[in-house]
């Protein structure tokens, strides 16, 4: 009998409570999805790290007032590369410029992704990242 491997879906999507502890499994799932697509190790690490930073920012900053919230991740694979969108529905808090340790997450995302965009909306924030080079 010939073994036929299951085809990896061209998109990965999940919605989780905005809790730091929930993000570990989400990162593992994203890593497995990218590996299944054949994304090479270094590029896969870039995508997971940038996505993880966007997820962590949403969990930490979007729901500061203690309200329950959710974070959505939607990743797609296409001819043009990989695109990851992280969305929250909270209120964004800008980093304190006087704090030398904070405020580097978006800078890190910008360095790791081929293209990154952060949009603050009245009802939350969306971070869109894409990678087009060196995927396999």
mmCIF file of N, CA and C in Angstrom:
data_model
loop_
_atom_site.group_PDB
_atom_site.id
_atom_site.type_symbol
_atom_site.label_atom_id
_atom_site.label_comp_id
_atom_site.label_asym_id
_atom_site.label_seq_id
_atom_site.Cartn_x
_atom_site.Cartn_y
_atom_site.Cartn_z
ATOM 1 N N UNK A 1 0.837 -1.168 0.000
ATOM 2 C CA UNK A 1 0.000 0.000 0.000
ATOM 3 C C UNK A 1 0.890 1.242 0.000
ATOM 4 N N UNK A 2 0.585 2.152 -0.852
ATOM 5 C CA UNK A 2 1.351 3.395 -0.978
ATOM 6 C C UNK A 2 0.918 4.383 0.098
ATOM 7 N N UNK A 3 1.916 4.991 0.772
ATOM 8 C CA UNK A 3 1.626 5.988 1.796
ATOM 9 C C UNK A 3 1.417 7.344 1.129
ATOM 10 N N UNK A 4 0.312 7.972 1.436
ATOM 11 C CA UNK A 4 0.007 9.304 0.912
ATOM 12 C C UNK A 4 -0.048 10.251 2.101
ATOM 13 N N UNK A 5 0.821 11.267 2.089
ATOM 14 C CA UNK A 5 0.817 12.209 3.199
ATOM 15 C C UNK A 5 -0.357 13.172 3.060
ATOM 16 N N UNK A 6 -0.873 13.568 4.208
ATOM 17 C CA UNK A 6 -1.995 14.506 4.212
ATOM 18 C C UNK A 6 -1.510 15.870 3.741
ATOM 19 N N UNK A 7 -2.324 16.511 2.962
ATOM 20 C CA UNK A 7 -1.984 17.840 2.474
ATOM 21 C C UNK A 7 -2.165 18.855 3.601
ATOM 22 N N UNK A 8 -1.188 19.741 3.733
ATOM 23 C CA UNK A 8 -1.246 20.781 4.753
ATOM 24 C C UNK A 8 -2.166 21.892 4.255
ATOM 25 N N UNK A 9 -3.095 22.337 5.096
ATOM 26 C CA UNK A 9 -3.984 23.424 4.659
ATOM 27 C C UNK A 9 -3.198 24.700 4.395
ATOM 28 N N UNK A 10 -3.702 25.520 3.509
ATOM 29 C CA UNK A 10 -3.015 26.748 3.136
ATOM 30 C C UNK A 10 -3.266 27.882 4.121
ATOM 31 N N UNK A 11 -4.027 27.601 5.168
ATOM 32 C CA UNK A 11 -4.227 28.611 6.187
ATOM 33 C C UNK A 11 -4.266 27.988 7.568
ATOM 34 N N UNK A 12 -3.876 28.793 8.529
ATOM 35 C CA UNK A 12 -3.898 28.427 9.939
ATOM 36 C C UNK A 12 -4.659 29.539 10.648
ATOM 37 N N UNK A 13 -5.630 29.157 11.448
ATOM 38 C CA UNK A 13 -6.461 30.166 12.104
ATOM 39 C C UNK A 13 -6.819 29.662 13.498
ATOM 40 N N UNK A 14 -6.746 30.591 14.471
ATOM 41 C CA UNK A 14 -7.175 30.235 15.818
ATOM 42 C C UNK A 14 -7.582 31.503 16.551
ATOM 43 N N UNK A 15 -8.357 31.308 17.588
ATOM 44 C CA UNK A 15 -8.834 32.411 18.430
ATOM 45 C C UNK A 15 -8.744 31.904 19.860
ATOM 46 N N UNK A 16 -7.986 32.616 20.706
ATOM 47 C CA UNK A 16 -7.762 32.161 22.072
ATOM 48 C C UNK A 16 -7.992 33.307 23.048
ATOM 49 N N UNK A 17 -8.258 32.971 24.313
ATOM 50 C CA UNK A 17 -8.323 34.025 25.325
ATOM 51 C C UNK A 17 -6.971 34.740 25.404
ATOM 52 N N UNK A 18 -7.002 36.018 25.705
ATOM 53 C CA UNK A 18 -5.777 36.826 25.771
ATOM 54 C C UNK A 18 -5.055 36.572 27.093
ATOM 55 N N UNK A 19 -4.501 35.377 27.193
ATOM 56 C CA UNK A 19 -3.767 34.962 28.389
ATOM 57 C C UNK A 19 -2.420 34.435 27.937
ATOM 58 N N UNK A 20 -1.355 34.923 28.575
ATOM 59 C CA UNK A 20 0.000 34.541 28.171
ATOM 60 C C UNK A 20 0.171 33.023 28.153
ATOM 61 N N UNK A 21 -0.406 32.318 29.111
ATOM 62 C CA UNK A 21 -0.270 30.865 29.175
ATOM 63 C C UNK A 21 -0.874 30.133 27.991
ATOM 64 N N UNK A 22 -1.822 30.730 27.321
ATOM 65 C CA UNK A 22 -2.469 30.104 26.158
ATOM 66 C C UNK A 22 -1.627 30.228 24.902
ATOM 67 N N UNK A 23 -0.620 31.107 24.924
ATOM 68 C CA UNK A 23 0.152 31.378 23.716
ATOM 69 C C UNK A 23 1.188 30.305 23.399
ATOM 70 N N UNK A 24 1.617 29.561 24.403
ATOM 71 C CA UNK A 24 2.628 28.519 24.187
ATOM 72 C C UNK A 24 2.121 27.492 23.179
ATOM 73 N N UNK A 25 0.925 26.983 23.407
ATOM 74 C CA UNK A 25 0.359 25.983 22.494
ATOM 75 C C UNK A 25 0.107 26.576 21.111
ATOM 76 N N UNK A 26 -0.298 27.824 21.063
ATOM 77 C CA UNK A 26 -0.531 28.492 19.780
ATOM 78 C C UNK A 26 0.758 28.573 18.974
ATOM 79 N N UNK A 27 1.875 28.895 19.632
ATOM 80 C CA UNK A 27 3.180 28.938 18.951
ATOM 81 C C UNK A 27 3.571 27.552 18.431
ATOM 82 N N UNK A 28 3.311 26.532 19.230
ATOM 83 C CA UNK A 28 3.620 25.158 18.798
ATOM 84 C C UNK A 28 2.810 24.780 17.559
ATOM 85 N N UNK A 29 1.541 25.138 17.563
ATOM 86 C CA UNK A 29 0.683 24.836 16.417
ATOM 87 C C UNK A 29 1.165 25.572 15.166
ATOM 88 N N UNK A 30 1.533 26.844 15.323
ATOM 89 C CA UNK A 30 2.030 27.620 14.187
ATOM 90 C C UNK A 30 3.328 27.018 13.664
ATOM 91 N N UNK A 31 4.211 26.606 14.552
ATOM 92 C CA UNK A 31 5.478 25.982 14.158
ATOM 93 C C UNK A 31 5.225 24.709 13.359
ATOM 94 N N UNK A 32 4.301 23.865 13.844
ATOM 95 C CA UNK A 32 3.978 22.612 13.123
ATOM 96 C C UNK A 32 3.383 22.910 11.750
ATOM 97 N N UNK A 33 2.520 23.906 11.667
ATOM 98 C CA UNK A 33 1.902 24.260 10.388
ATOM 99 C C UNK A 33 2.965 24.703 9.395
ATOM 100 N N UNK A 34 3.874 25.575 9.826
ATOM 101 C CA UNK A 34 4.944 26.055 8.944
ATOM 102 C C UNK A 34 5.863 24.923 8.520
ATOM 103 N N UNK A 35 6.194 24.036 9.458
ATOM 104 C CA UNK A 35 7.050 22.882 9.126
ATOM 105 C C UNK A 35 6.351 22.004 8.090
ATOM 106 N N UNK A 36 5.052 21.805 8.244
ATOM 107 C CA UNK A 36 4.292 21.012 7.288
ATOM 108 C C UNK A 36 4.282 21.618 5.894
ATOM 109 N N UNK A 37 4.399 22.940 5.835
ATOM 110 C CA UNK A 37 4.466 23.619 4.538
ATOM 111 C C UNK A 37 5.857 23.538 3.925
ATOM 112 N N UNK A 38 6.845 23.108 4.732
ATOM 113 C CA UNK A 38 8.217 23.023 4.235
ATOM 114 C C UNK A 38 9.004 24.307 4.395
ATOM 115 N N UNK A 39 8.533 25.223 5.242
ATOM 116 C CA UNK A 39 9.267 26.465 5.475
ATOM 117 C C UNK A 39 10.555 26.108 6.209
ATOM 118 N N UNK A 40 11.701 26.605 5.706
ATOM 119 C CA UNK A 40 12.988 26.206 6.281
ATOM 120 C C UNK A 40 13.126 26.686 7.725
ATOM 121 N N UNK A 41 14.023 26.046 8.468
ATOM 122 C CA UNK A 41 14.161 26.246 9.903
ATOM 123 C C UNK A 41 14.389 27.678 10.335
ATOM 124 N N UNK A 42 15.340 28.372 9.731
ATOM 125 C CA UNK A 42 15.643 29.738 10.145
ATOM 126 C C UNK A 42 14.478 30.682 9.841
ATOM 127 N N UNK A 43 13.904 30.546 8.661
ATOM 128 C CA UNK A 43 12.784 31.403 8.290
ATOM 129 C C UNK A 43 11.571 31.079 9.154
ATOM 130 N N UNK A 44 11.380 29.796 9.433
ATOM 131 C CA UNK A 44 10.275 29.375 10.307
ATOM 132 C C UNK A 44 10.433 30.016 11.687
ATOM 133 N N UNK A 45 11.658 30.030 12.207
ATOM 134 C CA UNK A 45 11.923 30.655 13.509
ATOM 135 C C UNK A 45 11.616 32.147 13.478
ATOM 136 N N UNK A 46 11.963 32.824 12.383
ATOM 137 C CA UNK A 46 11.650 34.256 12.246
ATOM 138 C C UNK A 46 10.140 34.494 12.308
ATOM 139 N N UNK A 47 9.402 33.668 11.579
ATOM 140 C CA UNK A 47 7.944 33.830 11.514
ATOM 141 C C UNK A 47 7.319 33.566 12.882
ATOM 142 N N UNK A 48 7.771 32.502 13.537
ATOM 143 C CA UNK A 48 7.202 32.161 14.845
ATOM 144 C C UNK A 48 7.570 33.217 15.886
ATOM 145 N N UNK A 49 8.806 33.697 15.870
ATOM 146 C CA UNK A 49 9.219 34.713 16.849
ATOM 147 C C UNK A 49 8.454 36.015 16.656
ATOM 148 N N UNK A 50 8.343 36.479 15.424
ATOM 149 C CA UNK A 50 7.602 37.721 15.161
ATOM 150 C C UNK A 50 6.124 37.552 15.533
ATOM 151 N N UNK A 51 5.537 36.443 15.161
ATOM 152 C CA UNK A 51 4.131 36.184 15.477
ATOM 153 C C UNK A 51 3.933 36.091 16.986
ATOM 154 N N UNK A 52 4.863 35.430 17.642
ATOM 155 C CA UNK A 52 4.808 35.288 19.089
ATOM 156 C C UNK A 52 4.873 36.645 19.781
ATOM 157 N N UNK A 53 5.711 37.522 19.275
ATOM 158 C CA UNK A 53 5.816 38.870 19.846
ATOM 159 C C UNK A 53 4.507 39.632 19.670
ATOM 160 N N UNK A 54 3.896 39.524 18.500
ATOM 161 C CA UNK A 54 2.611 40.195 18.268
ATOM 162 C C UNK A 54 1.529 39.626 19.198
ATOM 163 N N UNK A 55 1.521 38.314 19.376
ATOM 164 C CA UNK A 55 0.556 37.677 20.269
ATOM 165 C C UNK A 55 0.779 38.114 21.716
ATOM 166 N N UNK A 56 2.039 38.134 22.141
ATOM 167 C CA UNK A 56 2.361 38.531 23.513
ATOM 168 C C UNK A 56 1.986 39.997 23.760
ATOM 169 N N UNK A 57 2.255 40.855 22.777
ATOM 170 C CA UNK A 57 1.866 42.261 22.913
ATOM 171 C C UNK A 57 0.364 42.386 23.110
ATOM 172 N N UNK A 58 -0.389 41.634 22.331
ATOM 173 C CA UNK A 58 -1.851 41.695 22.450
ATOM 174 C C UNK A 58 -2.299 41.197 23.821
ATOM 175 N N UNK A 59 -1.717 40.105 24.290
ATOM 176 C CA UNK A 59 -2.111 39.557 25.588
ATOM 177 C C UNK A 59 -1.755 40.515 26.720
ATOM 178 N N UNK A 60 -0.613 41.169 26.612
ATOM 179 C CA UNK A 60 -0.150 42.039 27.690
ATOM 180 C C UNK A 60 -0.759 43.442 27.659
ATOM 181 N N UNK A 61 -0.906 44.003 26.480
ATOM 182 C CA UNK A 61 -1.266 45.417 26.386
ATOM 183 C C UNK A 61 -2.721 45.709 26.022
ATOM 184 N N UNK A 62 -3.357 44.827 25.301
ATOM 185 C CA UNK A 62 -4.686 45.163 24.770
ATOM 186 C C UNK A 62 -5.779 45.187 25.832
ATOM 187 N N UNK A 63 -5.631 44.367 26.853
ATOM 188 C CA UNK A 63 -6.699 44.233 27.844
ATOM 189 C C UNK A 63 -6.177 44.594 29.238
ATOM 190 N N UNK A 64 -5.516 45.719 29.336
ATOM 191 C CA UNK A 64 -4.900 46.168 30.586
ATOM 192 C C UNK A 64 -5.904 46.416 31.691
ATOM 193 N N UNK A 65 -7.117 46.753 31.330
ATOM 194 C CA UNK A 65 -8.121 47.100 32.342
ATOM 195 C C UNK A 65 -8.701 45.876 33.048
ATOM 196 N N UNK A 66 -8.168 44.701 32.732
ATOM 197 C CA UNK A 66 -8.621 43.479 33.375
ATOM 198 C C UNK A 66 -9.796 42.815 32.687
ATOM 199 N N UNK A 67 -10.270 43.411 31.612
ATOM 200 C CA UNK A 67 -11.390 42.803 30.895
ATOM 201 C C UNK A 67 -10.931 41.546 30.166
ATOM 202 N N UNK A 68 -11.858 40.616 30.026
ATOM 203 C CA UNK A 68 -11.569 39.410 29.257
ATOM 204 C C UNK A 68 -11.495 39.797 27.792
ATOM 205 N N UNK A 69 -10.589 39.173 27.086
ATOM 206 C CA UNK A 69 -10.466 39.471 25.671
ATOM 207 C C UNK A 69 -9.957 38.274 24.903
ATOM 208 N N UNK A 70 -9.918 38.428 23.616
ATOM 209 C CA UNK A 70 -9.439 37.359 22.750
ATOM 210 C C UNK A 70 -8.366 37.898 21.815
ATOM 211 N N UNK A 71 -7.578 36.960 21.331
ATOM 212 C CA UNK A 71 -6.575 37.252 20.313
ATOM 213 C C UNK A 71 -6.849 36.298 19.167
ATOM 214 N N UNK A 72 -6.816 36.819 17.957
ATOM 215 C CA UNK A 72 -6.986 35.981 16.768
ATOM 216 C C UNK A 72 -5.691 35.971 15.980
ATOM 217 N N UNK A 73 -5.371 34.808 15.437
ATOM 218 C CA UNK A 73 -4.253 34.698 14.513
ATOM 219 C C UNK A 73 -4.780 34.050 13.245
ATOM 220 N N UNK A 74 -4.387 34.609 12.120
ATOM 221 C CA UNK A 74 -4.774 34.066 10.824
ATOM 222 C C UNK A 74 -3.536 34.095 9.936
ATOM 223 N N UNK A 75 -3.022 32.926 9.614
ATOM 224 C CA UNK A 75 -1.834 32.813 8.771
ATOM 225 C C UNK A 75 -2.235 32.134 7.470
ATOM 226 N N UNK A 76 -1.690 32.641 6.369
ATOM 227 C CA UNK A 76 -1.977 32.060 5.064
ATOM 228 C C UNK A 76 -0.683 31.819 4.308
ATOM 229 N N UNK A 77 -0.714 30.800 3.490
ATOM 230 C CA UNK A 77 0.409 30.472 2.624
ATOM 231 C C UNK A 77 -0.070 30.550 1.191
ATOM 232 N N UNK A 78 0.684 31.267 0.382
ATOM 233 C CA UNK A 78 0.309 31.404 -1.015
ATOM 234 C C UNK A 78 1.524 31.537 -1.899
ATOM 235 N N UNK A 79 1.281 31.755 -3.136
ATOM 236 C CA UNK A 79 2.347 31.907 -4.119
ATOM 237 C C UNK A 79 3.322 33.020 -3.735
ATOM 238 N N UNK A 80 2.796 34.058 -3.082
ATOM 239 C CA UNK A 80 3.613 35.213 -2.724
ATOM 240 C C UNK A 80 4.341 35.054 -1.392
ATOM 241 N N UNK A 81 4.083 33.993 -0.646
ATOM 242 C CA UNK A 81 4.764 33.770 0.624
ATOM 243 C C UNK A 81 3.796 33.500 1.758
ATOM 244 N N UNK A 82 4.228 33.861 2.953
ATOM 245 C CA UNK A 82 3.459 33.632 4.167
ATOM 246 C C UNK A 82 2.999 34.985 4.709
ATOM 247 N N UNK A 83 1.751 35.029 5.144
ATOM 248 C CA UNK A 83 1.205 36.241 5.758
ATOM 249 C C UNK A 83 0.579 35.833 7.088
ATOM 250 N N UNK A 84 0.890 36.589 8.144
ATOM 251 C CA UNK A 84 0.329 36.326 9.463
ATOM 252 C C UNK A 84 -0.321 37.617 9.959
ATOM 253 N N UNK A 85 -1.564 37.493 10.404
ATOM 254 C CA UNK A 85 -2.307 38.636 10.934
ATOM 255 C C UNK A 85 -2.725 38.299 12.362
ATOM 256 N N UNK A 86 -2.341 39.161 13.299
ATOM 257 C CA UNK A 86 -2.717 39.006 14.704
ATOM 258 C C UNK A 86 -3.630 40.172 15.059
ATOM 259 N N UNK A 87 -4.801 39.845 15.610
ATOM 260 C CA UNK A 87 -5.807 40.869 15.904
ATOM 261 C C UNK A 87 -6.271 40.757 17.353
ATOM 262 N N UNK A 88 -6.412 41.912 17.999
ATOM 263 C CA UNK A 88 -7.045 41.957 19.309
ATOM 264 C C UNK A 88 -8.165 42.989 19.251
ATOM 265 N N UNK A 89 -8.976 43.019 20.290
ATOM 266 C CA UNK A 89 -10.119 43.928 20.339
ATOM 267 C C UNK A 89 -10.091 44.784 21.609
ATOM 268 N N UNK A 90 -8.878 45.090 22.050
ATOM 269 C CA UNK A 90 -8.702 45.884 23.266
ATOM 270 C C UNK A 90 -8.243 47.291 22.954
ATOM 271 N N UNK A 91 -7.623 47.906 23.936
ATOM 272 C CA UNK A 91 -7.119 49.272 23.805
ATOM 273 C C UNK A 91 -5.607 49.251 23.894
ATOM 274 N N UNK A 92 -4.951 49.733 22.866
ATOM 275 C CA UNK A 92 -3.495 49.715 22.789
ATOM 276 C C UNK A 92 -2.903 50.743 23.744
ATOM 277 N N UNK A 93 -1.803 50.376 24.373
ATOM 278 C CA UNK A 93 -1.061 51.291 25.235
ATOM 279 C C UNK A 93 0.324 51.468 24.641
ATOM 280 N N UNK A 94 0.670 52.686 24.308
ATOM 281 C CA UNK A 94 2.005 52.971 23.780
ATOM 282 C C UNK A 94 3.037 52.708 24.869
ATOM 283 N N UNK A 95 4.224 52.263 24.451
ATOM 284 C CA UNK A 95 5.308 52.015 25.399
ATOM 285 C C UNK A 95 5.775 53.329 26.009
ATOM 286 N N UNK A 96 6.185 53.264 27.253
ATOM 287 C CA UNK A 96 6.725 54.431 27.940
ATOM 288 C C UNK A 96 8.145 54.664 27.436
ATOM 289 N N UNK A 97 8.424 55.781 26.784
ATOM 290 C CA UNK A 97 9.759 56.040 26.235
ATOM 291 C C UNK A 97 10.842 56.094 27.310
ATOM 292 N N UNK A 98 10.456 56.327 28.556
ATOM 293 C CA UNK A 98 11.431 56.379 29.644
ATOM 294 C C UNK A 98 11.836 54.984 30.127
ATOM 295 N N UNK A 99 11.111 53.964 29.721
ATOM 296 C CA UNK A 99 11.419 52.587 30.129
ATOM 297 C C UNK A 99 12.333 51.954 29.092
ATOM 298 N N UNK A 100 13.615 51.733 29.428
ATOM 299 C CA UNK A 100 14.567 51.229 28.441
ATOM 300 C C UNK A 100 14.373 49.760 28.062
ATOM 301 N N UNK A 101 13.589 49.037 28.837
ATOM 302 C CA UNK A 101 13.402 47.606 28.570
ATOM 303 C C UNK A 101 12.192 47.343 27.691
ATOM 304 N N UNK A 102 11.182 48.172 27.776
ATOM 305 C CA UNK A 102 9.933 47.962 27.055
ATOM 306 C C UNK A 102 9.960 48.658 25.697
ATOM 307 N N UNK A 103 8.996 48.318 24.867
ATOM 308 C CA UNK A 103 8.806 49.058 23.624
ATOM 309 C C UNK A 103 9.623 48.577 22.447
ATOM 310 N N UNK A 104 10.177 47.393 22.534
ATOM 311 C CA UNK A 104 11.000 46.891 21.432
ATOM 312 C C UNK A 104 10.309 45.822 20.596
ATOM 313 N N UNK A 105 9.120 45.423 21.000
ATOM 314 C CA UNK A 105 8.421 44.342 20.311
ATOM 315 C C UNK A 105 8.118 44.645 18.854
ATOM 316 N N UNK A 106 7.587 45.823 18.583
ATOM 317 C CA UNK A 106 7.259 46.172 17.200
ATOM 318 C C UNK A 106 8.519 46.351 16.364
ATOM 319 N N UNK A 107 9.592 46.813 16.995
ATOM 320 C CA UNK A 107 10.876 46.924 16.303
ATOM 321 C C UNK A 107 11.385 45.536 15.900
ATOM 322 N N UNK A 108 11.255 44.583 16.817
ATOM 323 C CA UNK A 108 11.658 43.207 16.541
ATOM 324 C C UNK A 108 10.829 42.616 15.400
ATOM 325 N N UNK A 109 9.536 42.814 15.447
ATOM 326 C CA UNK A 109 8.655 42.328 14.384
ATOM 327 C C UNK A 109 9.077 42.914 13.044
ATOM 328 N N UNK A 110 9.346 44.211 13.030
ATOM 329 C CA UNK A 110 9.743 44.886 11.799
ATOM 330 C C UNK A 110 11.044 44.313 11.233
ATOM 331 N N UNK A 111 11.968 43.938 12.093
ATOM 332 C CA UNK A 111 13.253 43.381 11.644
ATOM 333 C C UNK A 111 13.126 41.949 11.131
ATOM 334 N N UNK A 112 12.225 41.179 11.738
ATOM 335 C CA UNK A 112 12.096 39.763 11.384
ATOM 336 C C UNK A 112 11.250 39.532 10.135
ATOM 337 N N UNK A 113 10.268 40.382 9.916
ATOM 338 C CA UNK A 113 9.358 40.205 8.775
ATOM 339 C C UNK A 113 9.895 40.962 7.563
ATOM 340 N N UNK A 114 9.559 40.474 6.372
ATOM 341 C CA UNK A 114 9.895 41.218 5.155
ATOM 342 C C UNK A 114 9.051 42.488 5.087
ATOM 343 N N UNK A 115 7.838 42.419 5.611
ATOM 344 C CA UNK A 115 6.954 43.587 5.674
ATOM 345 C C UNK A 115 6.112 43.454 6.937
ATOM 346 N N UNK A 116 5.954 44.548 7.668
ATOM 347 C CA UNK A 116 5.116 44.537 8.868
ATOM 348 C C UNK A 116 4.342 45.844 8.952
ATOM 349 N N UNK A 117 3.116 45.741 9.434
ATOM 350 C CA UNK A 117 2.258 46.907 9.571
ATOM 351 C C UNK A 117 1.418 46.738 10.833
ATOM 352 N N UNK A 118 1.325 47.787 11.626
ATOM 353 C CA UNK A 118 0.524 47.774 12.844
ATOM 354 C C UNK A 118 -0.545 48.844 12.713
ATOM 355 N N UNK A 119 -1.801 48.443 12.815
ATOM 356 C CA UNK A 119 -2.924 49.372 12.689
ATOM 357 C C UNK A 119 -3.701 49.415 13.997
ATOM 358 N N UNK A 120 -3.821 50.612 14.543
ATOM 359 C CA UNK A 120 -4.617 50.830 15.739
ATOM 360 C C UNK A 120 -6.000 51.258 15.284
ATOM 361 N N UNK A 121 -7.015 50.512 15.709
ATOM 362 C CA UNK A 121 -8.384 50.826 15.360
ATOM 363 C C UNK A 121 -9.112 51.259 16.625
ATOM 364 N N UNK A 122 -10.254 51.783 16.489
ATOM 365 C CA UNK A 122 -11.042 52.144 17.659
ATOM 366 C C UNK A 122 -11.411 50.950 18.511
ATOM 367 N N UNK A 123 -11.471 49.775 17.900
ATOM 368 C CA UNK A 123 -11.878 48.578 18.625
ATOM 369 C C UNK A 123 -10.760 47.549 18.733
ATOM 370 N N UNK A 124 -9.500 47.971 18.640
ATOM 371 C CA UNK A 124 -8.405 47.026 18.799
ATOM 372 C C UNK A 124 -7.232 47.336 17.889
ATOM 373 N N UNK A 125 -6.373 46.356 17.764
ATOM 374 C CA UNK A 125 -5.139 46.502 16.990
ATOM 375 C C UNK A 125 -4.966 45.294 16.086
ATOM 376 N N UNK A 126 -4.448 45.533 14.881
ATOM 377 C CA UNK A 126 -4.125 44.455 13.954
ATOM 378 C C UNK A 126 -2.673 44.605 13.534
ATOM 379 N N UNK A 127 -1.915 43.534 13.698
ATOM 380 C CA UNK A 127 -0.528 43.489 13.237
ATOM 381 C C UNK A 127 -0.485 42.510 12.064
ATOM 382 N N UNK A 128 -0.024 43.001 10.917
ATOM 383 C CA UNK A 128 0.082 42.175 9.714
ATOM 384 C C UNK A 128 1.554 42.041 9.360
ATOM 385 N N UNK A 129 2.000 40.810 9.191
ATOM 386 C CA UNK A 129 3.398 40.518 8.860
ATOM 387 C C UNK A 129 3.427 39.608 7.643
ATOM 388 N N UNK A 130 4.421 39.801 6.788
ATOM 389 C CA UNK A 130 4.547 38.903 5.636
ATOM 390 C C UNK A 130 6.008 38.609 5.352
ATOM 391 N N UNK A 131 6.211 37.431 4.777
ATOM 392 C CA UNK A 131 7.534 36.946 4.413
ATOM 393 C C UNK A 131 7.462 36.428 2.979
ATOM 394 N N UNK A 132 8.368 36.893 2.144
ATOM 395 C CA UNK A 132 8.332 36.482 0.745
ATOM 396 C C UNK A 132 9.616 35.798 0.286
ATOM 397 N N UNK A 133 10.689 35.968 1.024
ATOM 398 C CA UNK A 133 11.968 35.403 0.578
ATOM 399 C C UNK A 133 12.400 34.245 1.457
ATOM 400 N N UNK A 134 13.129 33.293 0.854
ATOM 401 C CA UNK A 134 13.779 32.225 1.616
ATOM 402 C C UNK A 134 12.854 31.349 2.418
ATOM 403 N N UNK A 135 11.714 30.971 1.871
ATOM 404 C CA UNK A 135 10.774 30.162 2.631
ATOM 405 C C UNK A 135 11.138 28.697 2.651
ATOM 406 N N UNK A 136 11.693 28.169 1.582
ATOM 407 C CA UNK A 136 12.084 26.760 1.552
ATOM 408 C C UNK A 136 13.466 26.613 0.974
#
